[in-house]
XYZ file of C-alpha atoms in Angstrom:
658
model
C 0.000 0.000 0.000
C 2.863 2.382 0.840
C 4.486 1.703 -2.532
C 1.225 2.249 -4.430
C 0.482 5.511 -2.574
C 3.982 6.858 -3.303
C 3.816 5.925 -7.002
C 0.332 7.358 -7.472
C 1.150 10.604 -5.658
C 4.354 11.135 -7.661
C 2.469 10.556 -10.915
C -0.363 12.911 -9.876
C 2.068 15.636 -8.853
C 3.799 15.491 -12.249
C 0.505 15.297 -14.144
C -1.251 18.184 -12.401
C 1.745 20.517 -12.439
C 2.849 20.374 -16.067
C 5.887 18.112 -15.600
C 4.960 15.320 -17.988
C 3.320 11.979 -17.357
C 4.992 9.225 -15.338
C 2.323 6.660 -16.237
C -0.700 6.290 -18.499
C -4.282 6.846 -17.319
C -4.748 3.098 -17.773
C -1.908 2.325 -15.372
C -2.945 5.005 -12.866
C -6.514 3.677 -12.763
C -5.289 0.097 -12.326
C -3.001 1.071 -9.418
C -5.731 3.232 -7.872
C -8.237 0.353 -8.011
C -5.665 -2.039 -6.536
C -4.984 0.368 -3.655
C -8.692 0.826 -2.997
C -9.203 -2.962 -2.857
C -6.352 -3.304 -0.368
C -7.838 -0.546 1.783
C -11.194 -2.298 1.799
C -9.606 -5.653 2.667
C -7.415 -4.328 5.494
C -9.667 -1.561 6.797
C -6.608 0.730 6.730
C -6.087 3.996 4.834
C -2.688 5.710 4.793
C -2.871 9.474 5.591
C -1.719 10.554 2.108
C -3.714 7.988 0.125
C -5.040 9.414 -3.182
C -8.314 7.539 -2.583
C -9.104 10.042 0.167
C -7.774 13.298 -1.236
C -8.117 15.435 -4.328
C -5.120 15.474 -6.671
C -3.712 18.957 -6.367
C -1.991 21.487 -8.528
C 0.771 23.296 -6.664
C 0.708 26.554 -8.626
C 2.882 29.115 -6.864
C 1.172 32.237 -5.546
C -1.210 33.518 -2.899
C -3.273 30.690 -1.409
C -6.981 31.078 -0.867
C -9.633 28.836 0.684
C -12.539 27.846 -1.549
C -15.953 29.096 -0.532
C -17.380 25.804 -1.831
C -15.013 22.769 -1.747
C -14.085 21.487 -5.203
C -14.568 17.789 -4.564
C -13.666 15.120 -7.098
C -16.081 12.682 -8.737
C -16.310 8.938 -8.349
C -15.193 7.165 -11.545
C -16.245 4.052 -13.404
C -15.612 2.280 -16.704
C -18.933 0.415 -16.608
C -22.085 1.848 -18.163
C -24.137 -0.259 -15.751
C -22.762 1.803 -12.844
C -24.052 4.974 -14.492
C -27.536 3.460 -14.868
C -27.590 2.419 -11.210
C -26.372 5.869 -10.090
C -28.949 7.713 -12.225
C -31.727 5.643 -10.641
C -34.237 6.600 -13.332
C -33.843 10.368 -12.856
C -33.180 12.696 -15.821
C -29.444 13.285 -16.237
C -27.052 15.321 -18.370
C -23.951 13.961 -20.061
C -20.984 16.263 -20.768
C -17.256 16.119 -21.521
C -14.731 15.434 -18.790
C -12.304 18.048 -20.082
C -8.602 17.360 -19.556
C -7.137 20.628 -18.312
C -6.814 22.578 -15.086
C -9.892 23.431 -12.997
C -10.398 27.129 -12.182
C -13.066 28.564 -9.877
C -14.276 31.987 -11.053
C -16.315 34.395 -8.918
C -18.440 37.387 -9.942
C -20.143 39.943 -7.678
C -22.834 42.147 -9.179
C -21.536 41.318 -12.642
C -17.892 42.169 -11.945
C -15.085 39.600 -11.862
C -13.690 39.423 -8.322
C -11.373 36.409 -8.321
C -10.011 33.375 -10.163
C -8.607 30.525 -8.065
C -7.088 27.182 -9.090
C -8.627 24.046 -7.616
C -5.520 23.213 -5.580
C -6.381 20.348 -3.228
C -10.100 21.061 -3.453
C -10.148 23.151 -0.284
C -7.328 25.649 -0.866
C -6.175 26.907 -4.252
C -3.972 29.638 -5.730
C -5.342 33.076 -6.616
C -4.472 33.838 -10.275
C -6.930 36.705 -10.841
C -4.116 38.744 -12.408
C -4.062 36.271 -15.320
C -7.813 36.439 -16.037
C -7.514 38.812 -18.998
C -5.072 36.402 -20.636
C -7.516 33.473 -20.495
C -10.173 33.286 -23.187
C -13.656 32.737 -21.734
C -13.257 34.710 -18.491
C -14.842 38.121 -19.171
C -14.278 40.976 -16.747
C -18.013 41.541 -16.538
C -21.169 39.460 -16.960
C -24.850 40.384 -17.232
C -25.832 39.254 -13.749
C -26.381 40.564 -10.252
C -25.505 39.048 -6.915
C -22.846 36.517 -6.001
C -21.969 33.914 -8.663
C -19.398 31.112 -8.397
C -18.583 29.062 -11.500
C -16.264 26.108 -11.854
C -14.703 25.367 -15.243
C -11.743 23.815 -17.006
C -8.812 25.737 -18.496
C -7.889 23.857 -21.670
C -5.825 24.330 -24.814
C -7.098 23.038 -28.160
C -5.081 20.494 -30.110
C -4.678 23.076 -32.899
C -3.250 25.746 -30.575
C -1.058 23.141 -28.874
C 0.484 22.076 -32.194
C 1.013 25.713 -33.168
C 2.746 26.498 -29.874
C 5.118 23.542 -30.169
C 5.911 24.608 -33.732
C 6.623 28.258 -32.992
C 8.195 27.965 -29.525
C 11.572 26.817 -28.302
C 9.771 24.892 -25.556
C 8.034 21.592 -26.197
C 5.250 20.026 -24.141
C 4.011 16.445 -24.265
C 0.296 17.277 -24.525
C -2.186 20.185 -24.252
C -2.866 19.539 -20.570
C 0.792 19.908 -19.632
C 0.964 23.159 -21.595
C -2.177 24.518 -19.899
C -1.007 23.749 -16.360
C 2.538 24.944 -17.078
C 1.215 28.190 -18.567
C -0.708 29.120 -15.422
C 2.525 29.132 -13.413
C 3.759 32.106 -15.474
C 3.598 35.622 -14.057
C 3.359 37.662 -17.260
C -0.233 37.839 -18.611
C 1.037 38.658 -22.104
C 3.075 35.462 -22.167
C 0.075 33.464 -20.920
C -2.154 35.006 -23.619
C 0.141 33.592 -26.306
C -0.744 30.066 -25.128
C -4.436 30.518 -26.122
C -5.958 29.014 -22.987
C -9.756 28.610 -23.056
C -11.820 28.419 -19.878
C -14.973 26.322 -20.304
C -17.488 26.342 -17.408
C -18.900 22.965 -16.390
C -20.674 23.788 -13.092
C -22.603 26.782 -11.776
C -21.622 26.287 -8.148
C -23.648 29.135 -6.651
C -26.145 31.780 -7.703
C -28.872 33.686 -5.878
C -31.217 32.943 -8.797
C -33.751 30.151 -8.042
C -32.580 27.733 -10.763
C -32.857 24.063 -9.750
C -32.322 22.449 -13.182
C -28.713 21.735 -14.208
C -29.646 22.277 -17.852
C -31.278 25.612 -17.011
C -28.162 26.607 -15.077
C -26.075 25.970 -18.206
C -28.492 28.133 -20.213
C -28.159 30.834 -17.545
C -24.371 30.811 -17.933
C -24.754 31.483 -21.649
C -27.335 34.208 -21.034
C -25.034 36.182 -18.726
C -22.138 36.065 -21.186
C -20.238 32.910 -20.200
C -19.879 29.708 -22.164
C -20.466 26.180 -20.933
C -19.350 22.641 -21.601
C -21.069 20.726 -24.401
C -23.892 18.643 -22.913
C -26.796 16.349 -23.790
C -29.898 15.452 -21.762
C -30.968 11.840 -21.167
C -34.560 11.851 -19.896
C -34.782 8.087 -19.358
C -31.328 6.782 -18.339
C -31.753 3.115 -19.252
C -28.736 1.026 -20.219
C -29.719 1.178 -23.909
C -30.169 4.959 -23.853
C -26.941 5.646 -21.970
C -25.034 3.236 -24.204
C -26.354 4.958 -27.360
C -25.374 8.439 -26.160
C -21.920 7.324 -24.973
C -21.324 5.557 -28.296
C -22.193 8.756 -30.171
C -19.912 10.889 -28.000
C -17.128 8.306 -28.217
C -17.296 8.608 -32.007
C -16.580 12.335 -31.657
C -13.357 11.389 -29.862
C -12.203 8.666 -32.253
C -12.985 10.841 -35.273
C -11.248 13.788 -33.567
C -14.260 16.090 -33.917
C -13.769 17.573 -30.447
C -11.167 20.386 -30.530
C -10.207 20.004 -26.853
C -8.562 17.117 -24.976
C -10.921 14.992 -22.871
C -10.311 12.002 -20.634
C -13.874 10.778 -20.248
C -17.471 11.863 -19.752
C -19.482 13.149 -16.794
C -23.127 12.531 -15.904
C -25.006 14.928 -13.642
C -28.531 14.970 -12.223
C -30.791 17.606 -13.745
C -32.354 18.127 -10.301
C -29.664 20.162 -8.538
C -31.568 20.144 -5.218
C -31.492 16.344 -5.218
C -27.811 16.338 -6.218
C -26.998 18.513 -3.190
C -28.474 15.937 -0.773
C -25.659 13.456 -1.326
C -23.108 12.641 1.338
C -19.340 13.163 1.169
C -17.223 10.019 1.185
C -13.527 10.863 1.514
C -13.210 13.669 -1.040
C -16.094 12.531 -3.261
C -19.615 14.017 -3.160
C -21.803 10.995 -3.904
C -24.480 12.826 -5.927
C -22.500 15.730 -7.396
C -21.761 13.732 -10.541
C -20.242 10.520 -11.856
C -17.249 10.297 -14.208
C -17.131 7.678 -16.948
C -13.767 6.665 -18.403
C -13.432 4.450 -21.436
C -12.367 0.885 -20.727
C -9.252 0.290 -22.811
C -9.212 -2.890 -24.883
C -5.802 -4.586 -24.561
C -3.941 -7.276 -26.515
C -0.715 -9.221 -26.051
C 1.814 -9.309 -28.882
C 5.522 -9.743 -29.618
C 8.076 -6.976 -30.194
C 9.809 -7.066 -33.576
C 12.170 -4.147 -32.960
C 12.450 -0.697 -31.382
C 12.682 2.102 -33.926
C 14.378 5.310 -32.789
C 12.286 8.014 -34.400
C 13.512 11.584 -34.707
C 10.934 14.322 -34.292
C 11.264 17.864 -32.959
C 13.940 18.018 -30.259
C 14.037 14.379 -29.176
C 14.846 10.925 -30.521
C 11.946 8.810 -29.303
C 11.720 5.008 -29.085
C 8.808 3.427 -30.983
C 7.813 -0.197 -30.426
C 7.138 -2.071 -33.677
C 5.334 -5.333 -32.936
C 3.310 -8.091 -34.565
C -0.049 -6.600 -35.631
C -3.017 -6.825 -33.252
C -6.670 -5.732 -33.538
C -7.681 -2.967 -31.096
C -10.872 -0.887 -31.118
C -11.676 -2.072 -34.640
C -8.316 -1.162 -36.175
C -5.015 -2.936 -36.811
C -2.204 -1.656 -34.592
C 1.479 -2.485 -35.073
C 3.344 0.548 -33.693
C 3.241 2.436 -30.399
C 5.376 5.211 -28.964
C 7.491 4.329 -25.924
C 7.853 8.071 -25.170
C 11.359 8.212 -23.690
C 14.175 6.270 -22.056
C 12.623 6.559 -18.593
C 9.430 4.905 -19.852
C 11.451 2.080 -21.438
C 13.302 1.550 -18.149
C 10.066 1.620 -16.151
C 8.492 -0.972 -18.434
C 11.647 -3.097 -18.505
C 11.636 -3.027 -22.314
C 13.798 -5.662 -24.002
C 14.812 -6.532 -27.552
C 13.220 -8.534 -30.403
C 10.860 -11.227 -29.113
C 9.864 -9.349 -25.940
C 6.188 -10.015 -25.151
C 4.189 -6.822 -24.490
C 0.617 -5.758 -23.719
C -0.815 -2.919 -25.831
C -3.887 -0.632 -25.633
C -5.336 2.355 -27.511
C -5.484 4.952 -24.742
C -8.763 6.920 -24.775
C -9.666 5.009 -27.963
C -6.999 6.863 -29.956
C -3.327 6.506 -29.013
C -1.553 3.103 -29.191
C 0.397 2.509 -25.969
C 2.553 -0.291 -24.534
C 1.343 -0.671 -20.954
C 3.257 -3.732 -19.787
C 6.194 -5.955 -20.600
C 4.949 -9.494 -20.067
C 8.233 -11.271 -20.753
C 11.441 -9.405 -21.692
C 14.035 -10.802 -24.095
C 17.532 -9.306 -23.971
C 17.983 -5.588 -23.244
C 17.180 -2.350 -25.042
C 20.001 -0.815 -27.093
C 20.121 2.995 -26.966
C 21.785 4.432 -30.114
C 24.860 6.613 -29.694
C 24.384 8.198 -33.134
C 21.414 10.117 -34.548
C 19.537 7.910 -37.046
C 18.998 10.917 -39.342
C 22.201 12.956 -39.452
C 24.693 10.629 -37.749
C 25.723 13.175 -35.112
C 26.459 11.897 -31.575
C 23.477 11.528 -29.247
C 23.206 12.439 -25.576
C 20.868 11.433 -22.773
C 19.492 14.360 -20.781
C 17.620 14.293 -17.477
C 14.868 16.834 -16.799
C 15.627 18.685 -13.535
C 11.878 19.012 -12.837
C 10.663 15.451 -13.408
C 13.849 13.367 -13.673
C 12.725 12.081 -17.080
C 15.513 10.733 -19.328
C 15.292 11.607 -23.021
C 17.609 11.037 -25.981
C 18.719 13.997 -28.103
C 20.722 14.645 -31.236
C 23.599 17.055 -30.558
C 23.336 18.596 -34.041
C 21.322 21.826 -33.733
C 20.626 21.737 -37.494
C 19.444 18.118 -37.651
C 16.536 17.926 -40.154
C 14.521 15.832 -37.710
C 14.252 18.827 -35.384
C 12.344 20.664 -38.097
C 9.483 18.139 -38.525
C 6.716 20.592 -37.597
C 8.159 23.154 -39.980
C 8.317 20.613 -42.820
C 4.669 19.756 -42.069
C 3.689 23.418 -42.430
C 5.776 23.702 -45.598
C 3.829 20.933 -47.418
C 0.435 21.826 -45.874
C -2.561 23.033 -47.901
C -1.873 26.556 -46.680
C 1.802 26.153 -47.638
C 3.074 24.853 -50.990
C 0.213 22.302 -50.897
C 1.782 18.895 -51.520
C -1.249 16.626 -51.269
C -0.891 13.178 -49.683
C 2.088 13.807 -47.378
C 1.114 13.675 -43.701
C 3.347 14.591 -40.780
C 3.863 10.871 -40.092
C 4.914 10.299 -43.712
C 7.281 13.267 -43.552
C 8.851 11.821 -40.420
C 9.550 8.548 -42.232
C 11.088 10.352 -45.214
C 13.272 12.427 -42.875
C 14.415 9.333 -40.994
C 15.271 7.677 -44.321
C 17.468 10.688 -45.164
C 15.418 11.800 -48.175
C 14.445 15.191 -46.726
C 17.016 17.462 -45.088
C 15.746 20.855 -46.268
C 12.644 22.308 -47.913
C 14.019 21.899 -51.439
C 14.442 18.143 -50.915
C 10.648 17.818 -50.908
C 10.778 18.452 -54.654
C 13.276 15.600 -55.116
C 10.846 12.998 -53.719
C 9.794 11.816 -57.224
C 13.335 10.414 -57.508
C 12.418 8.027 -54.665
C 9.071 6.938 -56.151
C 10.008 3.257 -56.473
C 11.457 3.190 -52.944
C 8.305 4.835 -51.549
C 6.160 2.178 -53.241
C 8.071 -0.537 -51.345
C 7.557 1.075 -47.922
C 5.121 -0.478 -45.457
C 1.703 1.123 -45.974
C 2.449 2.375 -49.507
C 1.818 0.948 -52.954
C 2.736 1.994 -56.480
C -0.401 4.115 -56.832
C 0.131 6.077 -53.602
C 3.800 6.619 -54.468
C 2.821 7.869 -57.936
C 0.232 10.194 -56.396
C 2.880 11.741 -54.142
C 5.164 12.274 -57.145
C 2.313 13.972 -59.053
C 1.463 16.179 -56.066
C 5.086 17.268 -55.747
C 5.288 18.198 -59.417
C 2.004 20.109 -59.193
C 3.314 22.038 -56.168
C 6.274 23.374 -58.183
C 3.979 26.210 -59.253
C 3.125 28.115 -56.088
C 1.511 31.415 -55.227
C 3.865 33.869 -53.447
C 1.654 34.041 -50.350
C 1.752 30.244 -49.937
C 5.519 30.117 -50.350
C 6.074 32.894 -47.828
C 3.795 31.188 -45.280
C 5.468 27.815 -45.918
C 8.864 29.183 -44.855
C 7.702 29.211 -41.193
C 8.970 32.714 -40.482
C 8.169 33.477 -36.818
C 5.093 35.719 -36.326
C 4.305 35.538 -40.054
C 0.998 33.758 -40.437
C -1.262 33.818 -43.478
C -2.679 37.267 -42.775
C 0.769 38.814 -42.272
C 2.059 37.237 -45.499
C -0.917 38.592 -47.408
C -0.429 42.117 -46.030
C 3.268 42.127 -46.875
C 2.644 40.958 -50.436
C -0.133 43.479 -50.896
C 2.476 46.169 -50.259
C 5.444 44.683 -52.179
C 5.961 41.964 -54.836
C 7.756 38.908 -53.427
C 11.182 39.580 -54.971
C 11.077 43.243 -53.922
C 10.048 42.238 -50.424
C 13.008 39.885 -50.038
C 15.398 42.409 -51.617
C 14.195 45.025 -49.150
C 15.495 42.962 -46.210
C 19.020 43.211 -47.596
C 18.990 47.021 -47.432
C 21.588 48.781 -45.207
C 20.889 48.372 -41.500
C 21.951 51.908 -40.660
C 19.079 54.318 -41.151
C 19.434 57.814 -42.563
C 16.925 60.537 -43.161
C 16.252 59.096 -46.623
C 16.857 55.363 -46.034
C 14.942 53.994 -43.058
C 15.799 50.504 -41.858
C 13.951 47.645 -43.622
C 11.958 46.759 -40.518
C 10.836 50.387 -40.181
C 9.506 50.418 -43.744
C 7.653 47.127 -43.284
C 6.283 48.173 -39.883
C 4.370 50.992 -41.617
C 2.266 48.455 -43.539
C -1.215 48.300 -41.933
C -1.495 45.336 -39.568
C 2.255 44.595 -39.457
C 3.939 46.720 -36.801
C 7.529 46.616 -35.486
C 7.492 43.123 -33.925
C 6.322 41.252 -37.040
C 8.423 43.410 -39.328
C 11.539 42.809 -37.232
C 10.969 39.044 -37.206
C 10.558 38.984 -41.000
C 13.707 41.019 -41.660
C 15.833 39.035 -39.178
C 14.798 35.772 -40.836
C 15.937 36.857 -44.290
C 19.103 38.492 -42.994
C 20.209 35.092 -41.678
C 22.537 33.668 -44.347
C 21.288 30.072 -43.995
C 17.646 31.128 -44.281
C 18.371 33.252 -47.343
C 20.090 30.290 -49.017
C 17.032 28.133 -48.306
C 14.792 30.695 -49.981
C 17.122 31.231 -52.960
C 17.321 27.494 -53.634
C 13.533 27.245 -53.603
C 13.267 30.279 -55.858
C 15.443 28.476 -58.434
C 13.325 25.327 -58.580
C 9.827 26.791 -58.178
C 7.615 28.808 -60.475
C 5.930 31.708 -58.695
C 2.340 31.911 -59.885
C 0.813 35.337 -60.332
C -1.931 36.275 -57.876
C -4.421 39.076 -57.853
C -4.729 40.390 -54.311
C -7.122 43.186 -55.139
C -10.792 42.779 -54.118
C -13.263 42.144 -56.980
C -16.361 43.405 -55.189
C -17.564 45.143 -52.068
C -20.218 42.809 -50.601
C -18.077 42.269 -47.469
C -16.376 45.660 -47.496
C -15.106 46.705 -44.055
C -16.388 43.560 -42.287
C -14.358 41.058 -40.277
C -15.315 37.360 -40.221
C -14.185 34.247 -38.368
C -14.869 30.820 -39.936
C -15.038 27.626 -37.888
C -16.277 24.066 -38.444
C -17.060 22.256 -41.691
C -18.445 23.965 -44.801
C -20.581 22.394 -47.536
C -21.340 25.026 -50.196
C -17.704 26.052 -50.589
C -15.011 23.472 -51.320
C -13.268 24.277 -48.028
C -12.830 27.118 -45.552
C -9.963 28.584 -47.563
C -12.270 28.981 -50.569
C -14.845 30.777 -48.398
C -12.070 32.955 -46.971
C -10.863 33.798 -50.490
C -14.388 34.867 -51.486
C -14.754 37.142 -48.435
C -11.410 38.790 -49.151
C -12.296 39.197 -52.826
C -15.314 41.182 -51.633
C -13.265 43.554 -49.485
C -13.734 41.673 -46.206
C -11.228 40.310 -43.704
C -10.955 36.835 -42.118
C -9.190 36.319 -38.793
C -8.498 33.205 -36.726
C -10.126 34.167 -33.428
C -13.255 35.976 -32.262
C -12.642 39.447 -30.798
C -14.432 42.760 -30.339
C -13.618 43.649 -33.942
C -15.344 40.500 -35.318
C -18.595 41.302 -37.160
C -19.729 37.706 -37.867
C -18.774 34.176 -36.816
C -19.596 31.664 -39.570
C -20.375 28.218 -38.143
C -22.811 25.690 -39.615
C -23.284 24.333 -36.085
C -24.847 27.534 -34.749
C -25.828 25.869 -31.440
C -22.330 24.488 -30.795
C -20.665 25.166 -27.434
C -17.215 25.448 -29.007
C -14.757 28.038 -27.727
C -15.391 30.374 -30.683
C -19.176 30.174 -30.247
C -18.836 30.856 -26.526
C -16.646 33.889 -27.196
C -19.144 35.171 -29.763
C -21.969 34.861 -27.223
C -19.921 36.784 -24.660
C -19.245 39.641 -27.089
C -22.688 39.660 -28.717
C -21.182 38.734 -32.106
C -23.766 37.286 -34.540
C -23.252 33.581 -35.337
C -24.464 32.722 -38.834
C -24.539 29.535 -40.859
C -23.004 29.207 -44.315
C -26.505 29.414 -45.833
C -27.178 32.653 -43.967
C -23.826 34.044 -45.120
C -24.699 33.316 -48.746
C -28.083 35.040 -48.353
C -26.445 38.119 -46.851
C -23.203 38.353 -48.817
C -23.226 35.714 -51.572
C -23.279 36.252 -55.299
């Protein structure tokens, strides 16, 4: 019991405080259940047992006691338990968001404090960061004392963007969210794009006894709320059908935010409040459902050392097994510490594998090791020496290439280069790029256009055939003709997104723009510095202009561009608007579209009509276009808060279409 408590507490501390994961959810749940069984058998509970306390974040700052304790929920992986708990009463099902819980308080419509959950009784006051967190307005349309509990999360899209553009690298969105809230500078926190999504109206003076009505109230006063669905008759068949539908959203990656399960809540909040408190769980406050992971035993064929971003990560390649309706034959082993913890061996080692949260293949146990794991002393991509580093915060051992210019460290940038918004090489995913990099075929951007030379080799790779290899070759050749805006965006110049690239090219032709960066650095009355000239372009400013100029003044970067310029044909583009139907209006587009080929085509139409399209909803946004008008997504919630009209694609066409 002592060993289990220590392991679980160490893992929770790392998980809740942004220091990586020491074990999977599957392993944590198994250890937790084992500890709980031992406690029931012996009648003993150790003082620091996680079965009787809330896992805590230890965010530094001023501590503050919660007015209403933030107790945790009992968990299950059995749908039958949910049916028994519901006991025939109407319930609501919602996401169990995987972030950091924040308790937000308003008095007479004014924000008074934001406190982390902490240990459920005492948290850390981070009110000074409120303006940097999307979804926490300074004022709401309500009177009296209101306490709301919600989850601070980061979308997968924003997480990927941060890892691409930052020198730091986090394992998952949850780690980034919790690590971000330890920062002191609100401006730095704002760059992480944290969204706060309310999931409980803890207290209000309004007489609202329906949980669903309380969620509606949150939206009415200018807050968002977690996506939810009512189940009037919670039979096993009904609950199973709803869970299956929500599970599909996870497996098909239709939910923009990380989740680690579902939550059911009574609609009758008065009845929910009558429950007792067992340990740190309120018996009727809600019930958490976590997916039961299907596992399979298989045999290791080899460990592949895969280079991506800043680390060289071990990947287990094993004999194929069927999991969750798909064939699985590869799973990340994360790092050296994870391999050591598992006791990973060599070829022939028997392992147990799952798909964590229905998505990510994971080796959870070594059943029978064979030999020992060999850690490479040379980078598989560039051949430079490797080194093992130990994180001072978590003690995690990771393998790194010592070559700062190793192509493998640029994977995210290569992915942006070939993306639809970049030079648009269709059919090359990030995973495919990683394989090509590891095979030594791609070392710089220009090498992408040499891939047709490897067509026969690609066709022989696992997962490829002659047709798919030929399609890649055709896509590469097609991408040789590229619009200047796409090429500029594809170069991954810091702070230069699509809108910045468009503004720069509206002011200068591409060749003139690049030539401008080579102008003398010393300014005179008649020759201002390049960054000063670019900063005068509307919407650019000194920071973006400086980043653009510095990139091109780097000799290596300039050589990259010049080589591309030699092998690519720059297609002419007309950046001038063709009409004025959207003149002076700012739009945000989210979700799927059906009339237009894709969102980029809709964006192009708006801009051709004198309008502007941005990536996030703000006070300057005139319309949010979303075919799911009733969605509780972050953008919809922000639009509700600001009073921004949300229109469908059909409504847009009626108002602004041809």
